[in-house]
CSV table of C-alpha atoms and ligand atoms in Angstrom, one decimal:
chain,number,residue,atom,x,y,z
A,1,MET,CA,0.0,0.0,0.0
A,2,THR,CA,2.7,2.5,1.0
A,3,GLU,CA,4.8,1.8,-2.0
A,4,GLN,CA,1.8,2.0,-4.3
A,5,ILE,CA,0.8,5.4,-2.9
A,6,LYS,CA,4.4,6.7,-3.1
A,7,GLU,CA,4.5,5.6,-6.8
A,8,THR,CA,1.2,7.3,-7.4
A,9,LEU,CA,2.5,10.5,-5.8
A,10,CYS,CA,5.6,10.5,-8.0
A,11,ARG,CA,3.6,9.7,-11.2
A,12,VAL,CA,0.9,12.3,-10.7
A,13,THR,CA,3.3,15.0,-9.6
A,14,GLY,CA,5.7,14.3,-12.4
A,15,ASP,CA,2.9,14.4,-14.9
A,16,VAL,CA,1.6,17.7,-13.7
A,17,LEU,CA,5.1,19.3,-13.6
A,18,GLU,CA,5.6,18.2,-17.2
A,19,LYS,CA,2.3,19.3,-18.6
A,20,LEU,CA,1.8,22.5,-16.6
A,21,ALA,CA,5.4,23.8,-16.1
A,22,PHE,CA,7.3,21.9,-18.9
A,23,ILE,CA,9.8,20.5,-16.4
A,24,PHE,CA,11.0,16.9,-16.5
A,25,SER,CA,11.5,15.1,-13.2
A,26,PHE,CA,12.4,11.6,-12.1
A,27,PRO,CA,11.7,9.9,-8.8
A,28,GLU,CA,14.5,9.7,-6.3
A,29,GLU,CA,15.0,6.3,-4.7
A,30,GLY,CA,15.3,5.9,-1.0
A,31,SER,CA,14.5,9.6,-0.3
A,32,GLU,CA,16.7,10.8,2.5
A,33,ASP,CA,15.5,13.5,4.8
A,34,THR,CA,15.2,16.8,3.1
A,35,ASP,CA,16.7,20.0,4.4
A,36,TYR,CA,13.8,22.3,3.6
A,37,GLY,CA,15.9,25.4,4.3
A,38,SER,CA,16.1,26.4,0.7
A,39,SER,CA,12.6,25.4,-0.5
A,40,LEU,CA,9.2,27.0,-0.8
A,41,ALA,CA,6.3,24.9,0.3
A,42,ALA,CA,2.5,25.0,0.0
A,43,SER,CA,-0.2,22.9,1.5
A,44,VAL,CA,-3.8,22.0,0.6
A,45,SER,CA,-6.3,20.3,2.8
A,46,PHE,CA,-9.1,18.1,1.6
A,47,ALA,CA,-12.1,16.2,2.9
A,48,GLY,CA,-14.1,13.4,1.4
A,49,PRO,CA,-14.1,9.6,1.8
A,50,PHE,CA,-10.9,10.4,3.8
A,51,THR,CA,-9.5,13.6,5.1
A,52,GLY,CA,-6.0,15.0,5.0
A,53,THR,CA,-3.4,17.4,3.8
A,54,LEU,CA,-1.0,17.4,0.8
A,55,VAL,CA,2.3,19.3,1.1
A,56,MET,CA,4.5,20.2,-1.9
A,57,ALA,CA,8.0,21.7,-1.5
A,58,VAL,CA,10.1,23.0,-4.4
A,59,SER,CA,13.7,24.2,-4.2
A,60,ASP,CA,14.1,27.9,-4.4
A,61,ASP,CA,16.5,27.4,-7.4
A,62,THR,CA,13.9,25.8,-9.5
A,63,LEU,CA,10.8,27.8,-8.7
A,64,PRO,CA,11.6,30.9,-10.8
A,65,GLU,CA,12.1,28.7,-13.9
A,66,LEU,CA,9.0,26.7,-13.2
A,67,THR,CA,7.0,29.9,-12.8
A,68,GLY,CA,8.4,31.5,-15.9
A,69,ASN,CA,7.5,28.4,-17.9
A,70,MET,CA,4.0,28.4,-16.6
A,71,LEU,CA,3.6,32.1,-17.5
A,72,GLY,CA,5.3,31.6,-20.9
A,73,LEU,CA,8.0,34.1,-20.2
A,74,ASP,CA,11.4,34.3,-21.9
A,75,ASP,CA,14.5,33.1,-19.9
A,76,SER,CA,15.6,36.7,-19.4
A,77,GLU,CA,12.4,37.8,-17.8
A,78,SER,CA,12.2,37.5,-14.0
A,79,THR,CA,9.2,36.6,-11.9
A,80,THR,CA,8.0,38.2,-8.7
A,81,ALA,CA,7.7,36.3,-5.4
A,82,GLU,CA,3.9,36.7,-5.7
A,83,GLN,CA,3.9,34.9,-9.1
A,84,GLN,CA,6.1,32.2,-7.7
A,85,HIS,CA,3.7,31.7,-4.8
A,86,ASP,CA,0.8,31.6,-7.1
A,87,ALA,CA,2.5,29.1,-9.4
A,88,LEU,CA,3.3,26.7,-6.6
A,89,LYS,CA,-0.3,27.0,-5.2
A,90,GLU,CA,-1.7,26.1,-8.6
A,91,LEU,CA,0.7,23.2,-9.0
A,92,ILE,CA,-0.3,21.7,-5.7
A,93,ASN,CA,-4.0,22.3,-6.5
A,94,VAL,CA,-3.7,20.4,-9.8
A,95,VAL,CA,-1.6,17.6,-8.2
A,96,CYS,CA,-4.2,17.2,-5.4
A,97,GLY,CA,-7.2,17.2,-7.9
A,98,ASN,CA,-5.5,14.6,-10.0
A,99,LEU,CA,-4.2,12.5,-7.1
A,100,LEU,CA,-7.4,12.0,-5.1
A,101,PRO,CA,-9.5,10.2,-7.8
A,102,VAL,CA,-6.5,7.8,-8.4
A,103,ILE,CA,-6.3,6.9,-4.8
A,104,SER,CA,-10.0,6.9,-4.0
A,105,GLY,CA,-11.8,6.1,-7.3
A,106,ARG,CA,-13.5,8.4,-9.8
A,107,GLN,CA,-16.9,8.3,-8.1
A,108,SER,CA,-15.6,9.8,-4.9
A,109,ILE,CA,-16.4,13.4,-4.1
A,110,PHE,CA,-13.8,15.5,-2.3
A,111,ASN,CA,-13.9,19.1,-1.2
A,112,VAL,CA,-10.5,20.7,-1.7
A,113,ASN,CA,-9.7,23.9,0.1
A,114,ALA,CA,-7.7,26.8,-1.3
A,115,PRO,CA,-3.9,26.1,-1.3
A,116,GLN,CA,-1.8,28.0,1.2
A,117,ILE,CA,1.9,29.0,1.2
A,118,ILE,CA,3.6,27.7,4.3
A,119,THR,CA,5.2,30.7,5.8
A,120,GLU,CA,6.6,29.1,8.9
A,121,ASN,CA,9.6,26.8,9.0
A,122,ILE,CA,8.7,23.8,6.8
A,123,ALA,CA,10.2,21.1,9.1
A,124,SER,CA,8.3,22.4,12.1
A,125,TYR,CA,5.1,22.7,10.1
A,126,LEU,CA,5.4,19.1,9.1
A,127,GLN,CA,6.2,18.2,12.7
A,128,SER,CA,3.1,20.1,13.9
A,129,ILE,CA,0.8,18.3,11.4
A,130,SER,CA,2.0,14.9,12.8
A,131,GLU,CA,1.5,16.0,16.4
A,132,GLU,CA,-2.0,17.5,16.0
A,133,ASN,CA,-3.3,14.3,14.5
A,134,GLY,CA,-2.9,11.2,16.5
A,135,GLN,CA,-4.0,8.7,13.9
A,136,LEU,CA,-2.1,9.8,10.9
A,137,ARG,CA,-0.8,8.0,7.9
A,138,ALA,CA,2.0,9.8,6.0
A,139,PHE,CA,3.4,9.1,2.5
A,140,ALA,CA,6.3,10.9,1.1
A,141,ALA,CA,8.0,11.0,-2.3
A,142,LYS,CA,10.8,13.0,-3.8
A,143,LEU,CA,11.4,13.9,-7.4
A,144,SER,CA,14.6,15.3,-8.7
A,145,LEU,CA,14.2,18.2,-11.2
A,146,ASP,CA,16.8,19.8,-13.4
A,147,GLY,CA,18.8,21.8,-10.8
A,148,GLY,CA,16.6,21.1,-7.9
A,149,GLU,CA,14.1,18.9,-6.2
A,150,CYS,CA,10.4,18.6,-5.3
A,151,ASP,CA,9.1,16.9,-2.2
A,152,ILE,CA,5.5,15.7,-2.1
A,153,LEU,CA,3.9,14.6,1.2
A,154,LEU,CA,0.5,13.2,1.8
A,155,PHE,CA,-1.0,13.1,5.3
A,156,ILE,CA,-4.2,11.2,5.8
A,157,LYS,CA,-6.2,11.4,9.0
A,158,GLY,CA,-8.3,8.7,10.6
A,159,LYS,CA,-9.1,5.3,9.0
A,160,PHE,CA,-7.4,4.7,5.7
A,161,PRO,CA,-8.2,3.1,3.3
A,162,PRO,CA,-11.9,3.7,3.9
A,163,GLU,CA,-13.9,0.5,4.2
A,164,ASP,CA,-16.1,1.0,1.2
A,165,THR,CA,-13.2,1.4,-1.2
A,166,GLU,CA,-12.7,-1.5,-3.5
B,1,MET,CA,-16.3,37.7,-35.8
B,2,ALA,CA,-14.1,38.4,-32.8
B,3,ILE,CA,-14.8,36.4,-29.6
B,4,ASN,CA,-14.9,38.3,-26.3
B,5,VAL,CA,-13.7,36.0,-23.6
B,6,LEU,CA,-14.0,36.1,-19.8
B,7,ILE,CA,-11.6,33.9,-17.8
B,8,VAL,CA,-12.5,33.2,-14.2
B,9,ASP,CA,-9.9,31.5,-12.1
B,10,ASP,CA,-8.6,32.3,-8.6
B,11,SER,CA,-5.0,31.6,-9.8
B,12,SER,CA,-3.5,34.5,-11.8
B,13,VAL,CA,-0.9,32.1,-13.2
B,14,MET,CA,-3.6,29.8,-14.5
B,15,ARG,CA,-5.4,32.8,-16.0
B,16,ALA,CA,-2.2,33.7,-17.8
B,17,MET,CA,-1.8,30.1,-19.0
B,18,ILE,CA,-5.3,30.0,-20.4
B,19,LEU,CA,-4.9,33.4,-22.1
B,20,LYS,CA,-1.6,32.2,-23.6
B,21,SER,CA,-3.3,29.1,-25.0
B,22,LEU,CA,-6.1,31.3,-26.4
B,23,ARG,CA,-3.7,33.5,-28.2
B,24,MET,CA,-1.9,30.5,-29.6
B,25,SER,CA,-5.1,28.9,-30.7
B,26,GLY,CA,-5.7,31.0,-33.9
B,27,LEU,CA,-9.2,31.7,-32.7
B,28,PRO,CA,-10.4,35.2,-33.5
B,29,LEU,CA,-10.0,36.8,-30.1
B,30,GLY,CA,-11.7,40.1,-29.2
B,31,GLU,CA,-11.6,41.6,-25.8
B,32,THR,CA,-10.4,39.4,-22.9
B,33,HIS,CA,-11.4,39.9,-19.3
B,34,GLN,CA,-10.2,38.2,-16.1
B,35,SER,CA,-11.9,37.6,-12.8
B,36,ALA,CA,-10.7,35.9,-9.7
B,37,ASN,CA,-14.0,34.3,-8.5
B,38,GLY,CA,-17.6,33.7,-9.6
B,39,GLN,CA,-18.8,36.9,-7.9
B,40,GLU,CA,-16.3,39.1,-9.8
B,41,GLY,CA,-17.1,37.1,-13.0
B,42,LEU,CA,-20.8,38.0,-12.7
B,43,GLU,CA,-19.9,41.6,-12.2
B,44,THR,CA,-17.7,41.6,-15.3
B,45,LEU,CA,-20.6,39.9,-17.3
B,46,ASN,CA,-22.9,42.8,-16.2
B,47,ARG,CA,-20.5,45.4,-17.5
B,48,HIS,CA,-19.2,43.9,-20.7
B,49,TRP,CA,-20.4,41.9,-23.7
B,50,VAL,CA,-18.9,38.5,-23.4
B,51,ASP,CA,-19.3,35.6,-26.0
B,52,LEU,CA,-17.5,32.9,-24.1
B,53,VAL,CA,-16.9,32.2,-20.4
B,54,ILE,CA,-14.0,30.0,-19.3
B,55,ALA,CA,-14.3,29.2,-15.6
B,56,ASP,CA,-12.6,27.2,-12.8
B,57,ILE,CA,-14.9,25.5,-10.3
B,58,ASN,CA,-13.0,25.6,-7.0
B,59,MET,CA,-12.7,29.3,-6.1
B,60,PRO,CA,-13.2,31.4,-2.9
B,61,VAL,CA,-16.1,33.8,-2.4
B,62,MET,CA,-18.2,32.1,-5.2
B,63,THR,CA,-17.5,28.8,-6.9
B,64,GLY,CA,-17.7,28.4,-10.7
B,65,GLU,CA,-20.7,26.1,-10.3
B,66,GLU,CA,-22.7,28.8,-8.4
B,67,MET,CA,-21.7,31.4,-11.0
B,68,ILE,CA,-23.0,29.1,-13.7
B,69,ASP,CA,-26.3,28.7,-11.8
B,70,ARG,CA,-26.7,32.4,-11.5
B,71,MET,CA,-25.9,32.9,-15.2
B,72,LYS,CA,-28.7,30.4,-16.1
B,73,GLU,CA,-31.2,32.5,-14.1
B,74,HIS,CA,-30.2,35.6,-16.0
B,75,PRO,CA,-31.9,36.2,-19.4
B,76,GLU,CA,-28.9,37.9,-20.9
B,77,MET,CA,-26.3,35.5,-19.6
B,78,LYS,CA,-28.1,32.1,-19.8
B,79,ASP,CA,-27.0,31.4,-23.4
B,80,ILE,CA,-23.4,32.3,-23.1
B,81,PRO,CA,-21.3,29.2,-23.9
B,82,ILE,CA,-19.3,28.0,-20.8
B,83,VAL,CA,-16.1,26.0,-20.7
B,84,VAL,CA,-15.1,24.7,-17.3
B,85,ILE,CA,-11.4,24.1,-16.8
B,86,SER,CA,-10.8,22.4,-13.5
B,87,THR,CA,-8.9,19.7,-11.6
B,88,GLU,CA,-12.3,18.1,-10.6
B,89,GLY,CA,-12.0,14.4,-11.0
B,90,SER,CA,-15.4,13.2,-9.6
B,91,GLU,CA,-17.6,11.8,-12.3
B,92,THR,CA,-20.7,12.7,-10.3
B,93,ARG,CA,-19.7,16.4,-10.3
B,94,LEU,CA,-18.7,16.4,-14.0
B,95,GLU,CA,-22.1,14.9,-14.9
B,96,GLN,CA,-23.8,17.8,-12.9
B,97,LEU,CA,-21.8,20.4,-14.9
B,98,GLN,CA,-22.6,18.7,-18.2
B,99,ARG,CA,-26.3,18.8,-17.4
B,100,LYS,CA,-25.9,22.6,-17.0
B,101,GLY,CA,-24.6,22.7,-20.6
B,102,ALA,CA,-20.9,23.4,-19.7
B,103,ALA,CA,-18.1,21.8,-21.6
B,104,PHE,CA,-15.3,20.4,-19.5
B,105,ILE,CA,-11.5,20.5,-19.7
B,106,HIS,CA,-9.4,18.8,-17.1
B,107,LYS,CA,-6.3,20.4,-15.7
B,108,PRO,CA,-3.5,20.0,-16.7
B,109,PHE,CA,-4.7,20.8,-20.3
B,110,SER,CA,-3.0,21.2,-23.7
B,111,PRO,CA,-3.6,24.4,-25.8
B,112,GLU,CA,-5.1,22.1,-28.6
B,113,LYS,CA,-7.7,20.8,-26.2
B,114,ILE,CA,-8.8,24.4,-25.3
B,115,ARG,CA,-9.0,25.3,-29.0
B,116,ASP,CA,-10.9,22.2,-30.0
B,117,THR,CA,-13.4,22.4,-27.1
B,118,ILE,CA,-14.1,26.1,-27.9
B,119,LYS,CA,-14.6,25.3,-31.6
B,120,THR,CA,-17.1,22.6,-30.7
B,121,ILE,CA,-19.1,24.5,-28.1
B,122,MET,CA,-19.2,27.7,-30.2
B,123,LYS,CA,-19.9,25.7,-33.4
B,124,LEU,CA,-16.9,27.3,-35.2
B,125,GLY,CA,-16.9,24.5,-37.7
B,126,GLY,CA,-14.1,22.4,-39.3
B,127,SER,CA,-10.5,22.8,-38.2
B,128,ASP,CA,-8.8,22.3,-41.6
B,129,ASP,CA,-10.5,24.9,-43.9
B,130,GLY,CA,-8.4,27.8,-42.6
B,131,THR,CA,-10.1,31.1,-41.8
B,132,ASN,CA,-13.9,31.3,-41.7
C,201,MG,MG1,-8.7,27.3,-8.6
């Protein structure tokens, strides 16, 4: 189960990065702990057959290129912090929307909240998610990008998988 | 005929991506307007003549679905073609939207998909006979 979800996280995230931001990625094996010091992260929470939060962190070095690609800018044009935040929020939004039906089936209905940029220290944010929720399943995957990396973490609260899922 | 388009999405980056796809599509674009949620979208529709609405579903203040419902109640807005571009993956919700007459494009999308969907919903005819 864990391996399957990890693989799904990699596949869906890689697909969205390629189609939305024209960036190729490949899954990193045996993902070691990330130092989130030089990444920007966003989170999105959702509720449906199961409830949880998705977190996506992208290295600072890659985010400007990724944002420029989404906006269709030339390499010489720079992007603002606001555009970069908006790009990451839309990326995680699309990843989340594509991920949930794969995990839960296409009949399931989820309500997905608006994505948020994580403004506090990312490591302590992740720590606080784990502490707030006793019964929590966590799945993590790492993708390496040209000149950077992308971490994608899925936290699911309560019972998972739900009983009525086939 | 130039098509006036309203793009409604809470993400400014996504609005820019949709606009870029429209410009690449070869469709005869007229004025383009942008709104960040359904409420703003309705206000724009009240002020401007729009031939086509492209809308996200999941937005703060007013969702795209609610905006479509309001448009359907409005005599001057009810016949404007609507294309929904969303991450929505639930078949149940997609069927609901289709019953309301909206075409649907899944995010992430390709520019060709946007072009072809607009041609179909606006009955702009064959794609191979050049200009029309
Ligand atoms: Mg949105």
